[in-house]
PDB file of C-alpha atoms and ligand atoms in Angstrom:
ATOM      1  CA  UNK A  29      11.976   4.958  21.164  1.00  0.00           C
ATOM      2  CA  UNK A  30      10.905   2.486  18.512  1.00  0.00           C
ATOM      3  CA  UNK A  31      11.077   4.129  15.113  1.00  0.00           C
ATOM      4  CA  UNK A  32       9.583   1.326  13.086  1.00  0.00           C
ATOM      5  CA  UNK A  33       5.873   0.614  12.966  1.00  0.00           C
ATOM      6  CA  UNK A  34       4.361  -2.778  12.270  1.00  0.00           C
ATOM      7  CA  UNK A  35       2.431  -3.323   9.066  1.00  0.00           C
ATOM      8  CA  UNK A  36       0.174  -6.340   9.449  1.00  0.00           C
ATOM      9  CA  UNK A  37      -0.469  -6.618   5.697  1.00  0.00           C
ATOM     10  CA  UNK A  38       3.129  -7.477   4.967  1.00  0.00           C
ATOM     11  CA  UNK A  39       4.493 -10.637   6.640  1.00  0.00           C
ATOM     12  CA  UNK A  40       8.174 -11.227   5.960  1.00  0.00           C
ATOM     13  CA  UNK A  41       9.917 -14.544   6.531  1.00  0.00           C
ATOM     14  CA  UNK A  42      12.555 -14.559   9.226  1.00  0.00           C
ATOM     15  CA  UNK A  43      15.290 -17.161   8.902  1.00  0.00           C
ATOM     16  CA  UNK A  44      16.905 -18.583  12.022  1.00  0.00           C
ATOM     17  CA  UNK A  45      20.386 -19.991  11.660  1.00  0.00           C
ATOM     18  CA  UNK A  46      19.874 -23.526  12.967  1.00  0.00           C
ATOM     19  CA  UNK A  47      23.363 -25.017  12.903  1.00  0.00           C
ATOM     20  CA  UNK A  48      23.479 -25.364  16.700  1.00  0.00           C
ATOM     21  CA  UNK A  49      22.414 -23.428  19.780  1.00  0.00           C
ATOM     22  CA  UNK A  50      19.105 -21.921  20.914  1.00  0.00           C
ATOM     23  CA  UNK A  51      17.194 -21.586  17.632  1.00  0.00           C
ATOM     24  CA  UNK A  52      13.855 -23.151  18.736  1.00  0.00           C
ATOM     25  CA  UNK A  53      13.122 -20.494  21.345  1.00  0.00           C
ATOM     26  CA  UNK A  54      13.639 -17.752  18.726  1.00  0.00           C
ATOM     27  CA  UNK A  55      11.238 -19.508  16.344  1.00  0.00           C
ATOM     28  CA  UNK A  56       8.572 -19.761  19.076  1.00  0.00           C
ATOM     29  CA  UNK A  57       8.973 -16.112  20.085  1.00  0.00           C
ATOM     30  CA  UNK A  58       8.808 -14.876  16.479  1.00  0.00           C
ATOM     31  CA  UNK A  59       5.780 -17.050  15.703  1.00  0.00           C
ATOM     32  CA  UNK A  60       4.022 -15.719  18.832  1.00  0.00           C
ATOM     33  CA  UNK A  61       4.194 -12.214  17.355  1.00  0.00           C
ATOM     34  CA  UNK A  62       2.936 -13.363  13.963  1.00  0.00           C
ATOM     35  CA  UNK A  63       6.169 -13.827  12.005  1.00  0.00           C
ATOM     36  CA  UNK A  64       6.766 -16.560   9.468  1.00  0.00           C
ATOM     37  CA  UNK A  65       9.984 -18.409  10.326  1.00  0.00           C
ATOM     38  CA  UNK A  66      12.337 -20.720   8.452  1.00  0.00           C
ATOM     39  CA  UNK A  67      15.230 -22.719   9.872  1.00  0.00           C
ATOM     40  CA  UNK A  68      18.408 -22.111   7.881  1.00  0.00           C
ATOM     41  CA  UNK A  69      20.802 -25.049   7.605  1.00  0.00           C
ATOM     42  CA  UNK A  70      22.249 -24.508   4.127  1.00  0.00           C
ATOM     43  CA  UNK A  71      23.691 -21.358   2.525  1.00  0.00           C
ATOM     44  CA  UNK A  72      21.263 -21.416  -0.418  1.00  0.00           C
ATOM     45  CA  UNK A  73      18.297 -21.139   2.011  1.00  0.00           C
ATOM     46  CA  UNK A  74      19.353 -17.575   2.870  1.00  0.00           C
ATOM     47  CA  UNK A  75      18.093 -16.357  -0.494  1.00  0.00           C
ATOM     48  CA  UNK A  76      14.471 -17.003   0.520  1.00  0.00           C
ATOM     49  CA  UNK A  77      14.338 -14.999   3.789  1.00  0.00           C
ATOM     50  CA  UNK A  78      13.884 -11.281   4.477  1.00  0.00           C
ATOM     51  CA  UNK A  79      15.736 -11.191   7.790  1.00  0.00           C
ATOM     52  CA  UNK A  80      17.881 -13.525   9.879  1.00  0.00           C
ATOM     53  CA  UNK A  81      18.395 -14.412  13.543  1.00  0.00           C
ATOM     54  CA  UNK A  82      21.813 -15.699  14.562  1.00  0.00           C
ATOM     55  CA  UNK A  83      21.105 -17.381  17.921  1.00  0.00           C
ATOM     56  CA  UNK A  84      23.229 -18.004  20.973  1.00  0.00           C
ATOM     57  CA  UNK A  85      25.323 -21.119  21.293  1.00  0.00           C
ATOM     58  CA  UNK A  86      29.076 -21.472  20.993  1.00  0.00           C
ATOM     59  CA  UNK A  87      30.522 -19.104  18.417  1.00  0.00           C
ATOM     60  CA  UNK A  88      33.581 -21.260  17.723  1.00  0.00           C
ATOM     61  CA  UNK A  89      31.290 -24.237  16.986  1.00  0.00           C
ATOM     62  CA  UNK A  90      29.183 -22.059  14.663  1.00  0.00           C
ATOM     63  CA  UNK A  91      32.369 -21.191  12.780  1.00  0.00           C
ATOM     64  CA  UNK A  92      33.181 -24.889  12.314  1.00  0.00           C
ATOM     65  CA  UNK A  93      29.695 -25.532  10.872  1.00  0.00           C
ATOM     66  CA  UNK A  94      30.110 -22.529   8.575  1.00  0.00           C
ATOM     67  CA  UNK A  95      33.256 -24.004   7.029  1.00  0.00           C
ATOM     68  CA  UNK A  96      31.167 -26.026   4.551  1.00  0.00           C
ATOM     69  CA  UNK A  97      31.281 -24.815   0.959  1.00  0.00           C
ATOM     70  CA  UNK A  98      30.644 -21.106   0.762  1.00  0.00           C
ATOM     71  CA  UNK A  99      28.442 -20.837   3.885  1.00  0.00           C
ATOM     72  CA  UNK A 100      30.595 -18.267   5.706  1.00  0.00           C
ATOM     73  CA  UNK A 101      30.853 -16.002   2.651  1.00  0.00           C
ATOM     74  CA  UNK A 102      27.145 -16.266   1.776  1.00  0.00           C
ATOM     75  CA  UNK A 103      26.264 -15.450   5.380  1.00  0.00           C
ATOM     76  CA  UNK A 104      28.690 -12.494   5.441  1.00  0.00           C
ATOM     77  CA  UNK A 105      27.070 -11.143   2.289  1.00  0.00           C
ATOM     78  CA  UNK A 106      23.566 -11.526   3.778  1.00  0.00           C
ATOM     79  CA  UNK A 107      24.510  -9.866   7.085  1.00  0.00           C
ATOM     80  CA  UNK A 108      26.177  -6.936   5.317  1.00  0.00           C
ATOM     81  CA  UNK A 109      22.975  -6.151   3.421  1.00  0.00           C
ATOM     82  CA  UNK A 110      19.867  -7.540   5.138  1.00  0.00           C
ATOM     83  CA  UNK A 111      18.294  -7.202   8.602  1.00  0.00           C
ATOM     84  CA  UNK A 112      20.053  -9.517  11.033  1.00  0.00           C
ATOM     85  CA  UNK A 113      19.517  -9.971  14.770  1.00  0.00           C
ATOM     86  CA  UNK A 114      22.259 -11.691  16.760  1.00  0.00           C
ATOM     87  CA  UNK A 115      22.007 -12.865  20.352  1.00  0.00           C
ATOM     88  CA  UNK A 116      25.032 -13.754  22.474  1.00  0.00           C
ATOM     89  CA  UNK A 117      27.188 -15.999  20.226  1.00  0.00           C
ATOM     90  CA  UNK A 118      25.350 -14.311  17.338  1.00  0.00           C
ATOM     91  CA  UNK A 119      26.781 -10.952  18.421  1.00  0.00           C
ATOM     92  CA  UNK A 120      30.249 -12.493  18.518  1.00  0.00           C
ATOM     93  CA  UNK A 121      29.793 -13.752  14.953  1.00  0.00           C
ATOM     94  CA  UNK A 122      28.510 -10.377  13.697  1.00  0.00           C
ATOM     95  CA  UNK A 123      31.210  -8.260  15.406  1.00  0.00           C
ATOM     96  CA  UNK A 124      34.082  -6.483  13.663  1.00  0.00           C
ATOM     97  CA  UNK A 125      36.543  -7.529  16.367  1.00  0.00           C
ATOM     98  CA  UNK A 126      36.504 -10.508  18.747  1.00  0.00           C
ATOM     99  CA  UNK A 127      38.824 -10.860  21.740  1.00  0.00           C
ATOM    100  CA  UNK A 128      39.491 -13.441  24.472  1.00  0.00           C
ATOM    101  CA  UNK A 129      40.571 -15.144  22.299  1.00  0.00           C
ATOM    102  CA  UNK A 130      40.645 -13.371  18.940  1.00  0.00           C
ATOM    103  CA  UNK A 131      38.399 -15.192  16.511  1.00  0.00           C
ATOM    104  CA  UNK A 132      37.250 -14.920  12.904  1.00  0.00           C
ATOM    105  CA  UNK A 133      33.928 -13.087  12.474  1.00  0.00           C
ATOM    106  CA  UNK A 134      31.555 -11.687   9.862  1.00  0.00           C
ATOM    107  CA  UNK A 135      32.778  -8.143  10.550  1.00  0.00           C
ATOM    108  CA  UNK A 136      29.430  -6.396   9.993  1.00  0.00           C
ATOM    109  CA  UNK A 137      28.649  -4.835  13.380  1.00  0.00           C
ATOM    110  CA  UNK A 138      31.130  -2.110  14.340  1.00  0.00           C
ATOM    111  CA  UNK A 139      31.824  -3.339  17.875  1.00  0.00           C
ATOM    112  CA  UNK A 140      34.585  -5.094  19.777  1.00  0.00           C
ATOM    113  CA  UNK A 141      33.398  -8.026  21.928  1.00  0.00           C
ATOM    114  CA  UNK A 142      35.168 -10.000  24.616  1.00  0.00           C
ATOM    115  CA  UNK A 143      33.949 -13.563  24.864  1.00  0.00           C
ATOM    116  CA  UNK A 144      32.965 -14.955  28.272  1.00  0.00           C
ATOM    117  CA  UNK A 145      33.809 -11.587  29.791  1.00  0.00           C
ATOM    118  CA  UNK A 146      31.834 -11.741  33.016  1.00  0.00           C
ATOM    119  CA  UNK A 147      34.023 -14.284  34.790  1.00  0.00           C
ATOM    120  CA  UNK A 148      33.173 -17.791  35.871  1.00  0.00           C
ATOM    121  CA  UNK A 149      30.918 -17.118  38.844  1.00  0.00           C
ATOM    122  CA  UNK A 150      28.878 -14.300  37.365  1.00  0.00           C
ATOM    123  CA  UNK A 151      28.740 -15.352  33.767  1.00  0.00           C
ATOM    124  CA  UNK A 152      25.157 -16.689  33.848  1.00  0.00           C
ATOM    125  CA  UNK A 153      22.428 -14.657  35.537  1.00  0.00           C
ATOM    126  CA  UNK A 154      19.100 -12.927  35.068  1.00  0.00           C
ATOM    127  CA  UNK A 155      18.993  -9.149  35.492  1.00  0.00           C
ATOM    128  CA  UNK A 156      16.457  -6.424  34.850  1.00  0.00           C
ATOM    129  CA  UNK A 157      17.399  -3.114  33.276  1.00  0.00           C
ATOM    130  CA  UNK A 158      15.958  -0.067  31.605  1.00  0.00           C
ATOM    131  CA  UNK A 159      16.086   0.074  27.820  1.00  0.00           C
ATOM    132  CA  UNK A 160      15.106   2.658  25.227  1.00  0.00           C
ATOM    133  CA  UNK A 161      12.167   0.392  24.325  1.00  0.00           C
ATOM    134  CA  UNK A 162       8.834   1.617  25.642  1.00  0.00           C
ATOM    135  CA  UNK A 163       7.176  -0.540  28.306  1.00  0.00           C
ATOM    136  CA  UNK A 164       9.524  -0.343  31.282  1.00  0.00           C
ATOM    137  CA  UNK A 165      12.529  -2.430  32.342  1.00  0.00           C
ATOM    138  CA  UNK A 166      13.356  -5.599  30.459  1.00  0.00           C
ATOM    139  CA  UNK A 167      14.477  -9.001  31.789  1.00  0.00           C
ATOM    140  CA  UNK A 168      17.894  -9.994  30.520  1.00  0.00           C
ATOM    141  CA  UNK A 169      19.069 -13.612  30.645  1.00  0.00           C
ATOM    142  CA  UNK A 170      22.862 -13.786  30.372  1.00  0.00           C
ATOM    143  CA  UNK A 171      24.514 -17.133  29.633  1.00  0.00           C
ATOM    144  CA  UNK A 172      28.322 -17.068  29.399  1.00  0.00           C
ATOM    145  CA  UNK A 173      27.767 -13.704  27.779  1.00  0.00           C
ATOM    146  CA  UNK A 174      30.239 -11.632  25.817  1.00  0.00           C
ATOM    147  CA  UNK A 175      30.837  -7.977  26.703  1.00  0.00           C
ATOM    148  CA  UNK A 176      30.751  -5.222  24.110  1.00  0.00           C
ATOM    149  CA  UNK A 177      33.772  -3.099  25.005  1.00  0.00           C
ATOM    150  CA  UNK A 178      33.787  -0.698  22.038  1.00  0.00           C
ATOM    151  CA  UNK A 179      31.108   0.619  19.721  1.00  0.00           C
ATOM    152  CA  UNK A 180      31.633   2.526  16.487  1.00  0.00           C
ATOM    153  CA  UNK A 181      29.973   5.881  15.744  1.00  0.00           C
ATOM    154  CA  UNK A 182      27.088   4.301  13.806  1.00  0.00           C
ATOM    155  CA  UNK A 183      26.113   2.018  16.699  1.00  0.00           C
ATOM    156  CA  UNK A 184      23.219   3.030  18.962  1.00  0.00           C
ATOM    157  CA  UNK A 185      23.016   1.606  22.506  1.00  0.00           C
ATOM    158  CA  UNK A 186      19.490   0.584  23.577  1.00  0.00           C
ATOM    159  CA  UNK A 187      20.401  -1.079  26.901  1.00  0.00           C
ATOM    160  CA  UNK A 188      23.433  -1.507  29.153  1.00  0.00           C
ATOM    161  CA  UNK A 189      24.843  -3.680  31.904  1.00  0.00           C
ATOM    162  CA  UNK A 190      27.331  -2.060  34.286  1.00  0.00           C
ATOM    163  CA  UNK A 191      27.966   0.711  31.784  1.00  0.00           C
ATOM    164  CA  UNK A 192      28.622  -1.624  28.830  1.00  0.00           C
ATOM    165  CA  UNK A 193      26.163  -1.885  25.910  1.00  0.00           C
ATOM    166  CA  UNK A 194      24.058  -5.070  25.877  1.00  0.00           C
ATOM    167  CA  UNK A 195      21.452  -4.217  23.223  1.00  0.00           C
ATOM    168  CA  UNK A 196      22.698  -2.291  20.201  1.00  0.00           C
ATOM    169  CA  UNK A 197      21.488  -1.309  16.772  1.00  0.00           C
ATOM    170  CA  UNK A 198      23.441  -0.291  13.679  1.00  0.00           C
ATOM    171  CA  UNK A 199      21.216   0.366  10.673  1.00  0.00           C
ATOM    172  CA  UNK A 200      19.813  -3.024   9.669  1.00  0.00           C
ATOM    173  CA  UNK A 201      21.647  -4.883  12.461  1.00  0.00           C
ATOM    174  CA  UNK A 202      20.345  -5.570  15.979  1.00  0.00           C
ATOM    175  CA  UNK A 203      22.403  -7.368  18.615  1.00  0.00           C
ATOM    176  CA  UNK A 204      21.792  -8.468  22.218  1.00  0.00           C
ATOM    177  CA  UNK A 205      24.456 -10.007  24.440  1.00  0.00           C
ATOM    178  CA  UNK A 206      21.580 -11.499  26.479  1.00  0.00           C
ATOM    179  CA  UNK A 207      18.825 -13.938  25.413  1.00  0.00           C
ATOM    180  CA  UNK A 208      15.465 -12.183  24.887  1.00  0.00           C
ATOM    181  CA  UNK A 209      14.107 -15.421  23.372  1.00  0.00           C
ATOM    182  CA  UNK A 210      14.288 -17.027  26.844  1.00  0.00           C
ATOM    183  CA  UNK A 211      12.113 -14.388  28.541  1.00  0.00           C
ATOM    184  CA  UNK A 212       8.380 -13.909  28.070  1.00  0.00           C
ATOM    185  CA  UNK A 213       8.736 -10.413  26.705  1.00  0.00           C
ATOM    186  CA  UNK A 214       8.526 -10.072  22.920  1.00  0.00           C
ATOM    187  CA  UNK A 215       9.653  -6.430  22.673  1.00  0.00           C
ATOM    188  CA  UNK A 216      13.139  -7.043  21.284  1.00  0.00           C
ATOM    189  CA  UNK A 217      11.867  -9.539  18.691  1.00  0.00           C
ATOM    190  CA  UNK A 218       9.042  -7.134  17.818  1.00  0.00           C
ATOM    191  CA  UNK A 219      11.612  -4.382  17.255  1.00  0.00           C
ATOM    192  CA  UNK A 220      13.488  -6.687  14.893  1.00  0.00           C
ATOM    193  CA  UNK A 221      10.358  -7.863  13.071  1.00  0.00           C
ATOM    194  CA  UNK A 222       9.216  -4.263  12.574  1.00  0.00           C
ATOM    195  CA  UNK A 223      12.644  -3.307  11.257  1.00  0.00           C
ATOM    196  CA  UNK A 224      12.518  -6.165   8.727  1.00  0.00           C
ATOM    197  CA  UNK A 225       9.064  -5.037   7.556  1.00  0.00           C
ATOM    198  CA  UNK A 226      10.230  -1.506   7.077  1.00  0.00           C
ATOM    199  CA  UNK A 227      13.783  -2.101   5.972  1.00  0.00           C
ATOM    200  CA  UNK A 228      13.244  -0.769   2.475  1.00  0.00           C
ATOM    201  CA  UNK A 229      11.709   2.500   3.664  1.00  0.00           C
ATOM    202  CA  UNK A 230      14.331   2.871   6.426  1.00  0.00           C
ATOM    203  CA  UNK A 231      17.055   2.350   3.842  1.00  0.00           C
ATOM    204  CA  UNK A 232      15.645   5.075   1.615  1.00  0.00           C
ATOM    205  CA  UNK A 233      15.468   7.463   4.603  1.00  0.00           C
ATOM    206  CA  UNK A 234      19.142   6.871   5.346  1.00  0.00           C
ATOM    207  CA  UNK A 235      20.390   7.777   1.875  1.00  0.00           C
TER     208      UNK A 235
HETATM  209  N1  LIG B 293      30.269 -18.126  25.387  1.00  0.00           N
HETATM  210  C1  LIG B 293      29.719 -18.315  24.075  1.00  0.00           C
HETATM  211  C2  LIG B 293      30.741 -17.965  22.992  1.00  0.00           C
HETATM  212  O1  LIG B 293      31.763 -17.456  23.281  1.00  0.00           O
HETATM  213  C3  LIG B 293      28.447 -17.509  23.887  1.00  0.00           C
HETATM  214  C4  LIG B 293      27.401 -17.959  24.886  1.00  0.00           C
HETATM  215  C5  LIG B 293      25.980 -17.874  24.397  1.00  0.00           C
HETATM  216  O2  LIG B 293      25.697 -17.705  23.209  1.00  0.00           O
HETATM  217  N2  LIG B 293      25.063 -18.080  25.307  1.00  0.00           N
HETATM  218  O3  LIG B 293      30.509 -18.186  21.845  1.00  0.00           O
END
């Protein structure tokens, strides 16, 4: 069940990491549910947003773009403290451990992910599955998706594929190995937007 409730009086700004990959579709989806969005291309821009989307793309290419002065460290600091929603390559970047092959990551989300884990023939497809979100099954677009093979005790699974978590939440972090921005269903983005709006109160409840 969704624990966060929207507050229409308080519109946060959601940054979308726009170094490469599918950032436009996230911006459109977030704007369609009333969010203010900002494309993030420089580390100093992170200071002006309340939450961040790390989109899909190619995680190794993201890492190359993040090599510019202080970007990786500034991003790691943001993700450790502020609401962040990663999809696909974004999950790989947020993960504590990356396999196939092992790769540097931000280490915030207590999961192990295997890149491109669904094999060549099945690695891109559209499925429908139940989630803990109200409103019935959700469409899941998988594109050369990673597989979450381990979750830590603080990680909650909201949806699965073949017994492996595909939508997970850990405190201020939300991660989907599929691409909700490519479907016409705003529920996952709404969950994230609501969590950004209520992050301060959620944080105080957790203490
Ligand atoms: N296969 C990509 C990677 O390993 C992720 C694919 C995606 O984001 N759609 O980074």
